Amino acid sequence: MPELPEVETIMRLIAPEAEGQKIEKIELHLQRLLLGLKPAPFMERIKGQTIVHVKRRAKYIVFELNQDCFIIHLGMTGQLTFSHKSSPENPKFVKTVTGLQKPLGVHPVDKHTHLIVHLKGGKRILFRDPRTFGKIIFIPGLNWAMHPRLIHTGPEPLTLDIPFFLLNTKPWKSLRPIKALIMDQNFVAGVGNIYADEALFRSLIHPQTLVKNIRPAERQALLEAAQVVLQKGIDNNGTSFSDYRKPDGSLGSNYEKLMVYGRGGQPCRLCKTILKKIVVAQRGTVFCPKCQGLGPKLKSNLKASLKKAAKKML
DNA sequence: AATTCGCCCTGTCGGC
DNA sequence: TGCCGACAGGGCGAAT
């Protein structure tokens, strides 16, 4: 599922292509994905406006036009790709290890392509989403930050002043499992299932630990770990474990670097213990029972050696 | 008030 | 081989 690093990667690659471009035409093929305005007036109002800025906020991609804006959420399987007329979407399909046919480049327009933004010279932005959990939200004017979807969203984790943020201790008194808090978009923005598991592993915290039992030093460690795994995700252009693609259709390379997500039943990269998969906060959760052991506190020297090894490896 | 649950949806996969 | 149920899960609104 596209989380902060995936959405950031998409934004960074779409922005230089789209900014300054006039929208010549909009095709909307699945109307229920559009919120904020009926399809006909939406297309009428957007047409002719210029894309001034493309930004990211939480897991949303923000298209600021000269009058209005719209934001796109990729849901679970959303893909935002960019197609030049001169190099149309690549129709070549290759067989993956599981035997599935996947396109090599930009996915051709098909029944899952729900929105096409036509720019000058035949350039197009394609929004494709097989599971249709994504959303296109029209917002009149440019004050998208005050939209109900975003107004309560927590701070951006990568530009977060952690010590200052930690002064607010209210969220830390919760009885929820820590994984639920770190994935809560109103607490901190952009962390989803993949990077939550990775951040918890990196800070050696068991995902089911009750928030109120997380000590201050661990709170800080968790947020720092989140920053590291998110930044690494961006550096590797995102995690392609199923549907995520870069705007040119290519894969991100972060999947093979993950420590726990998607690795249930496999040995921990640090201690070789078999990673466990459980359900926490209604989400599949992978963790290392030893490195993130709850029960009797790990001996401090073991913890120190794990941390040392983690530092070296991660 | 805080937290959990049910729902939306469809491609993929495991079991029989 | 083929069918079918289970599963994946972000975020919202309902229920507890």
Short mmCIF file of C-alpha atoms (C1' of nucleotides) in Angstrom, two decimals:
data_model
loop_
_atom_site.label_atom_id
_atom_site.label_comp_id
_atom_site.label_asym_id
_atom_site.label_seq_id
_atom_site.Cartn_x
_atom_site.Cartn_y
_atom_site.Cartn_z
CA MET A 1 0.00 0.00 0.00
CA PRO A 2 1.36 3.41 -0.83
CA GLU A 3 2.57 5.14 2.32
CA LEU A 4 4.62 8.28 2.82
CA PRO A 5 7.74 7.13 0.91
CA GLU A 6 5.74 5.82 -2.03
CA VAL A 7 3.57 8.94 -2.25
CA GLU A 8 6.64 11.16 -1.86
CA THR A 9 8.41 9.30 -4.67
CA ILE A 10 5.41 9.67 -6.94
CA MET A 11 5.08 13.36 -6.11
CA ARG A 12 8.74 14.06 -6.79
CA LEU A 13 8.59 12.44 -10.21
CA ILE A 14 5.19 13.79 -11.26
CA ALA A 15 5.81 17.38 -10.16
CA PRO A 16 8.50 18.35 -12.71
CA GLU A 17 6.38 16.92 -15.53
CA ALA A 18 3.10 18.44 -14.45
CA GLU A 19 3.94 21.83 -12.94
CA GLY A 20 3.25 24.70 -15.30
CA GLN A 21 1.12 22.50 -17.54
CA LYS A 22 -2.40 23.40 -18.53
CA ILE A 23 -5.12 20.78 -18.13
CA GLU A 24 -6.70 20.33 -21.52
CA LYS A 25 -9.16 17.59 -20.70
CA ILE A 26 -10.19 15.27 -17.88
CA GLU A 27 -11.53 11.74 -18.25
CA LEU A 28 -13.22 10.26 -15.20
CA HIS A 29 -14.26 6.67 -15.67
CA LEU A 30 -15.30 5.66 -12.16
CA GLN A 31 -17.42 8.43 -10.76
CA ARG A 32 -17.71 7.17 -7.19
CA LEU A 33 -13.99 7.81 -6.62
CA LEU A 34 -14.62 11.55 -6.92
CA LEU A 35 -15.64 13.47 -3.82
CA GLY A 36 -16.32 17.14 -3.27
CA LEU A 37 -18.10 17.89 -6.54
CA LYS A 38 -20.26 16.06 -9.07
CA PRO A 39 -18.30 14.68 -12.04
CA ALA A 40 -19.67 17.04 -14.70
CA PRO A 41 -19.04 20.31 -12.84
CA PHE A 42 -15.68 18.93 -11.67
CA MET A 43 -14.48 18.35 -15.19
CA GLU A 44 -15.90 21.64 -16.35
CA ARG A 45 -14.21 23.57 -13.56
CA ILE A 46 -10.81 21.88 -13.76
CA LYS A 47 -10.51 22.11 -17.52
CA GLY A 48 -8.27 24.96 -18.64
CA GLN A 49 -6.67 25.46 -15.24
CA THR A 50 -2.92 25.22 -14.88
CA ILE A 51 -1.18 22.86 -12.47
CA VAL A 52 0.90 25.26 -10.40
CA HIS A 53 2.27 22.94 -7.72
CA VAL A 54 2.25 19.23 -6.99
CA LYS A 55 2.82 18.52 -3.31
CA ARG A 56 2.49 15.74 -0.77
CA ARG A 57 0.73 15.91 2.59
CA ALA A 58 0.43 12.70 4.62
CA LYS A 59 -0.51 10.04 2.03
CA TYR A 60 -2.23 12.54 -0.25
CA ILE A 61 -0.89 13.98 -3.47
CA VAL A 62 -2.00 17.58 -3.76
CA PHE A 63 -2.55 19.19 -7.16
CA GLU A 64 -2.67 22.96 -6.73
CA LEU A 65 -4.16 24.64 -9.77
CA ASN A 66 -4.43 28.38 -10.36
CA GLN A 67 -7.97 28.56 -8.91
CA ASP A 68 -8.80 25.34 -7.14
CA CYS A 69 -7.11 22.11 -6.16
CA PHE A 70 -7.73 18.42 -6.00
CA ILE A 71 -6.05 15.78 -3.90
CA ILE A 72 -5.57 12.12 -4.68
CA HIS A 73 -5.35 9.29 -2.17
CA LEU A 74 -4.01 6.06 -3.63
CA GLY A 75 -5.81 3.79 -1.19
CA MET A 76 -4.27 0.34 -1.29
CA THR A 77 -3.59 -0.32 -4.92
CA GLY A 78 -3.60 3.11 -6.54
CA GLN A 79 -1.00 3.93 -9.18
CA LEU A 80 -0.24 7.39 -10.51
CA THR A 81 1.78 7.24 -13.71
CA PHE A 82 2.90 9.69 -16.34
CA SER A 83 2.61 8.92 -20.01
CA HIS A 84 4.24 10.83 -22.86
CA LYS A 85 2.69 10.72 -26.25
CA SER A 86 6.12 10.08 -27.74
CA SER A 87 6.63 7.07 -25.48
CA PRO A 88 3.22 5.55 -24.94
CA GLU A 89 2.63 3.20 -22.07
CA ASN A 90 4.69 0.09 -22.53
CA PRO A 91 2.54 -2.83 -23.63
CA LYS A 92 5.29 -5.36 -22.91
CA PHE A 93 4.31 -7.81 -20.19
CA VAL A 94 6.77 -9.94 -18.29
CA LYS A 95 6.20 -13.00 -16.15
CA THR A 96 6.95 -12.52 -12.47
CA VAL A 97 8.23 -15.23 -10.16
CA THR A 98 4.65 -16.10 -9.23
CA GLY A 99 3.78 -16.54 -12.88
CA LEU A 100 1.70 -13.37 -13.10
CA GLN A 101 1.88 -11.11 -16.10
CA LYS A 102 3.03 -7.64 -15.13
CA PRO A 103 3.73 -4.73 -17.46
CA LEU A 104 7.34 -3.65 -17.75
CA GLY A 105 6.64 0.07 -17.89
CA VAL A 106 3.59 2.27 -17.42
CA HIS A 107 0.52 0.08 -17.21
CA PRO A 108 -1.64 0.40 -20.32
CA VAL A 109 -4.99 2.08 -19.89
CA ASP A 110 -7.48 -0.61 -18.92
CA LYS A 111 -10.68 -1.08 -16.95
CA HIS A 112 -8.84 -0.05 -13.76
CA THR A 113 -7.71 3.30 -15.15
CA HIS A 114 -10.22 5.62 -13.50
CA LEU A 115 -8.86 9.10 -14.15
CA ILE A 116 -6.87 10.52 -17.05
CA VAL A 117 -5.60 14.10 -16.88
CA HIS A 118 -4.69 15.29 -20.36
CA LEU A 119 -1.95 17.90 -20.57
CA LYS A 120 -0.49 19.75 -23.51
CA GLY A 121 1.24 17.73 -26.21
CA GLY A 122 -0.47 14.45 -25.43
CA LYS A 123 1.08 14.07 -22.00
CA ARG A 124 -1.21 12.33 -19.56
CA ILE A 125 -1.38 11.60 -15.86
CA LEU A 126 -3.03 8.21 -15.32
CA PHE A 127 -4.71 7.14 -12.10
CA ARG A 128 -5.20 3.39 -11.98
CA ASP A 129 -6.59 1.55 -8.98
CA PRO A 130 -7.78 -2.08 -9.20
CA ARG A 131 -9.26 -2.23 -5.71
CA THR A 132 -10.80 1.24 -5.93
CA PHE A 133 -10.02 2.25 -2.37
CA GLY A 134 -8.48 5.43 -3.72
CA LYS A 135 -10.11 8.84 -3.76
CA ILE A 136 -10.03 11.99 -5.88
CA ILE A 137 -11.17 14.95 -3.83
CA PHE A 138 -12.00 18.31 -5.34
CA ILE A 139 -11.44 21.29 -3.06
CA PRO A 140 -12.61 24.76 -4.10
CA GLY A 141 -9.90 27.37 -3.68
CA LEU A 142 -6.41 26.59 -2.53
CA ASN A 143 -6.82 26.11 1.18
CA TRP A 144 -6.63 22.34 1.06
CA ALA A 145 -4.96 22.14 4.46
CA MET A 146 -8.25 23.12 6.09
CA HIS A 147 -10.20 20.37 4.35
CA PRO A 148 -11.91 17.99 6.82
CA ARG A 149 -9.75 15.15 5.48
CA LEU A 150 -6.54 16.94 6.39
CA ILE A 151 -7.26 19.43 9.12
CA HIS A 152 -6.81 16.88 11.90
CA THR A 153 -3.85 15.14 10.30
CA GLY A 154 -0.76 14.94 12.48
CA PRO A 155 2.66 16.45 11.71
CA GLU A 156 4.89 15.28 8.90
CA PRO A 157 7.25 12.80 10.52
CA LEU A 158 10.36 13.74 8.53
CA THR A 159 10.28 17.39 9.50
CA LEU A 160 9.10 16.68 12.99
CA ASP A 161 10.79 18.33 15.96
CA ILE A 162 10.69 15.16 18.05
CA PRO A 163 11.56 16.63 21.50
CA PHE A 164 8.93 19.34 21.06
CA PHE A 165 6.38 16.83 19.77
CA LEU A 166 6.98 14.56 22.76
CA LEU A 167 6.06 17.33 25.18
CA ASN A 168 2.43 16.58 24.46
CA THR A 169 2.03 13.49 26.62
CA LYS A 170 -1.70 13.08 26.14
CA PRO A 171 -1.47 10.58 23.25
CA TRP A 172 0.98 8.52 25.28
CA LYS A 173 -1.54 7.75 28.00
CA SER A 174 -3.60 5.61 25.64
CA LEU A 175 -4.44 1.97 26.26
CA ARG A 176 -4.16 1.05 22.58
CA PRO A 177 -1.32 -1.09 21.27
CA ILE A 178 1.58 1.09 20.12
CA LYS A 179 1.17 -0.02 16.52
CA ALA A 180 -2.31 1.53 16.45
CA LEU A 181 -0.89 4.86 17.62
CA ILE A 182 2.01 5.02 15.20
CA MET A 183 -0.36 4.26 12.31
CA ASP A 184 -2.89 6.85 13.49
CA GLN A 185 -2.82 9.60 10.86
CA ASN A 186 -4.01 12.13 13.42
CA PHE A 187 -0.99 11.35 15.58
CA VAL A 188 1.68 11.45 12.91
CA ALA A 189 1.14 11.51 9.15
CA GLY A 190 2.04 8.98 6.51
CA VAL A 191 2.98 5.87 8.48
CA GLY A 192 1.10 2.79 7.29
CA ASN A 193 1.41 -0.93 7.88
CA ILE A 194 4.81 -1.47 6.27
CA TYR A 195 6.72 1.34 7.94
CA ALA A 196 4.96 0.86 11.27
CA ASP A 197 6.29 -2.70 11.47
CA GLU A 198 9.72 -1.56 10.32
CA ALA A 199 9.88 1.31 12.83
CA LEU A 200 8.77 -0.93 15.69
CA PHE A 201 11.42 -3.48 14.78
CA ARG A 202 14.10 -0.87 14.49
CA SER A 203 13.26 0.50 17.93
CA LEU A 204 12.94 -3.07 19.31
CA ILE A 205 9.41 -2.47 20.56
CA HIS A 206 6.79 -5.21 20.53
CA PRO A 207 3.82 -4.05 18.42
CA GLN A 208 1.28 -5.06 21.07
CA THR A 209 2.89 -3.03 23.84
CA LEU A 210 0.30 -0.75 25.37
CA VAL A 211 1.07 2.86 24.59
CA LYS A 212 0.98 3.92 28.24
CA ASN A 213 3.74 1.42 29.00
CA ILE A 214 6.12 2.89 26.44
CA ARG A 215 8.79 4.77 28.35
CA PRO A 216 9.90 8.24 27.24
CA ALA A 217 13.23 7.02 25.89
CA GLU A 218 11.40 4.41 23.79
CA ARG A 219 8.96 7.03 22.50
CA GLN A 220 11.84 9.02 21.16
CA ALA A 221 13.53 5.90 19.77
CA LEU A 222 10.36 4.90 17.97
CA LEU A 223 9.91 8.28 16.30
CA GLU A 224 13.57 8.38 15.31
CA ALA A 225 13.25 4.86 13.92
CA ALA A 226 10.20 5.94 11.96
CA GLN A 227 12.18 8.79 10.47
CA VAL A 228 14.98 6.45 9.45
CA VAL A 229 12.78 3.79 7.83
CA LEU A 230 10.69 6.41 6.01
CA GLN A 231 13.78 8.19 4.71
CA LYS A 232 15.27 4.88 3.58
CA GLY A 233 11.99 4.12 1.85
CA ILE A 234 12.24 7.39 -0.05
CA ASP A 235 15.91 6.81 -0.87
CA ASN A 236 14.94 3.45 -2.37
CA ASN A 237 11.98 4.94 -4.29
CA GLY A 238 9.39 3.09 -2.25
CA THR A 239 8.36 -0.47 -1.46
CA SER A 240 6.96 -2.46 -4.40
CA PHE A 241 5.53 -5.60 -2.91
CA SER A 242 2.37 -5.69 -4.99
CA ASP A 243 0.84 -2.80 -6.90
CA TYR A 244 3.04 0.18 -6.15
CA ARG A 245 4.88 1.57 -9.16
CA LYS A 246 6.86 4.74 -9.79
CA PRO A 247 5.29 7.20 -12.24
CA ASP A 248 7.35 5.63 -15.06
CA GLY A 249 5.98 2.19 -14.19
CA SER A 250 9.21 0.90 -12.69
CA LEU A 251 9.55 -0.69 -9.27
CA GLY A 252 10.83 0.80 -6.04
CA SER A 253 13.67 -1.17 -4.48
CA ASN A 254 12.79 -0.95 -0.79
CA TYR A 255 10.99 -4.28 -0.50
CA GLU A 256 14.12 -6.40 -0.47
CA LYS A 257 15.59 -4.13 2.22
CA LEU A 258 12.77 -4.58 4.72
CA MET A 259 13.58 -6.22 8.03
CA VAL A 260 10.17 -7.61 8.97
CA TYR A 261 7.25 -6.61 6.74
CA GLY A 262 6.29 -9.44 4.41
CA ARG A 263 8.86 -11.74 6.08
CA GLY A 264 6.65 -13.72 8.48
CA GLY A 265 8.02 -17.24 8.95
CA GLN A 266 11.47 -16.21 7.75
CA PRO A 267 14.50 -15.75 10.01
CA CYS A 268 15.14 -12.38 11.62
CA ARG A 269 17.95 -10.58 9.83
CA LEU A 270 19.52 -9.75 13.19
CA CYS A 271 19.13 -12.85 15.38
CA LYS A 272 17.82 -15.59 13.02
CA THR A 273 14.75 -16.21 15.18
CA ILE A 274 11.71 -17.02 13.01
CA LEU A 275 9.64 -13.87 12.55
CA LYS A 276 6.08 -14.11 13.82
CA LYS A 277 2.96 -12.88 12.08
CA ILE A 278 -0.01 -11.79 14.20
CA VAL A 279 -2.91 -9.35 13.93
CA VAL A 280 -2.63 -6.03 15.76
CA ALA A 281 -5.13 -3.21 15.35
CA GLN A 282 -6.86 -5.18 12.57
CA ARG A 283 -3.64 -5.30 10.54
CA GLY A 284 -1.29 -8.09 9.68
CA THR A 285 1.82 -7.54 11.76
CA VAL A 286 5.25 -9.13 11.52
CA PHE A 287 7.78 -8.86 14.31
CA CYS A 288 10.74 -10.65 15.85
CA PRO A 289 9.71 -12.35 19.12
CA LYS A 290 13.27 -12.14 20.39
CA CYS A 291 14.45 -8.67 19.33
CA GLN A 292 11.04 -7.19 20.16
CA GLY A 293 10.42 -9.56 23.05
CA LEU A 294 7.74 -8.48 25.48
CA GLY A 295 7.82 -10.94 28.40
CA PRO A 296 10.80 -10.89 30.70
CA LYS A 297 12.86 -7.86 29.81
CA LEU A 298 15.75 -8.65 27.56
CA LYS A 299 19.05 -8.56 29.32
CA SER A 300 20.55 -5.16 28.78
CA ASN A 301 23.71 -6.52 27.20
CA LEU A 302 21.66 -8.50 24.68
CA LYS A 303 19.67 -5.41 23.88
CA ALA A 304 22.84 -3.40 23.51
CA SER A 305 24.35 -5.96 21.16
CA LEU A 306 21.17 -6.04 19.09
CA LYS A 307 21.19 -2.29 18.87
CA LYS A 308 24.81 -2.36 17.83
CA ALA A 309 24.11 -4.98 15.18
CA ALA A 310 21.07 -3.03 14.08
CA LYS A 311 23.11 0.12 13.69
CA LYS A 312 25.60 -1.74 11.57
CA MET A 313 23.00 -3.42 9.39
CA LEU A 314 20.26 -0.87 8.93
"C1'" DA B 1 -14.45 10.18 25.10
"C1'" DA B 2 -11.88 6.53 23.48
"C1'" DT B 3 -11.59 2.53 20.94
"C1'" DT B 4 -13.10 -1.18 18.03
"C1'" DC B 5 -15.75 -2.92 14.35
"C1'" DG B 6 -17.79 -3.29 9.72
"C1'" DC B 7 -17.61 -1.92 5.30
"C1'" DC B 8 -16.05 -0.64 0.75
"C1'" DC B 9 -13.55 -3.65 -3.43
"C1'" DT B 10 -11.19 -7.15 -6.56
"C1'" DG B 11 -6.90 -9.78 -7.70
"C1'" DT B 12 -4.52 -13.53 -5.83
"C1'" DC B 13 -3.77 -17.76 -3.51
"C1'" DG B 14 -4.44 -22.05 -0.88
"C1'" DG B 15 -7.29 -25.97 -0.07
"C1'" DC B 16 -10.15 -29.63 -1.55
"C1'" DT C 1 -7.93 -28.76 -13.10
"C1'" DG C 2 -11.28 -25.84 -11.35
"C1'" DC C 3 -14.05 -23.81 -8.08
"C1'" DC C 4 -14.59 -21.14 -3.91
"C1'" DG C 5 -13.66 -19.03 0.31
"C1'" DA C 6 -10.16 -16.43 2.65
"C1'" DC C 7 -7.20 -12.73 2.58
"C1'" DA C 8 -5.07 -8.20 1.80
"C1'" DG C 9 -6.05 -3.31 4.18
"C1'" DG C 10 -6.72 2.84 4.47
"C1'" DG C 11 -9.91 5.39 6.32
"C1'" DC C 12 -14.56 6.55 7.45
"C1'" DG C 13 -18.78 6.15 10.01
"C1'" DA C 14 -21.36 3.27 13.21
"C1'" DA C 15 -21.44 0.77 17.31
"C1'" DT C 16 -19.82 -0.20 21.86
#
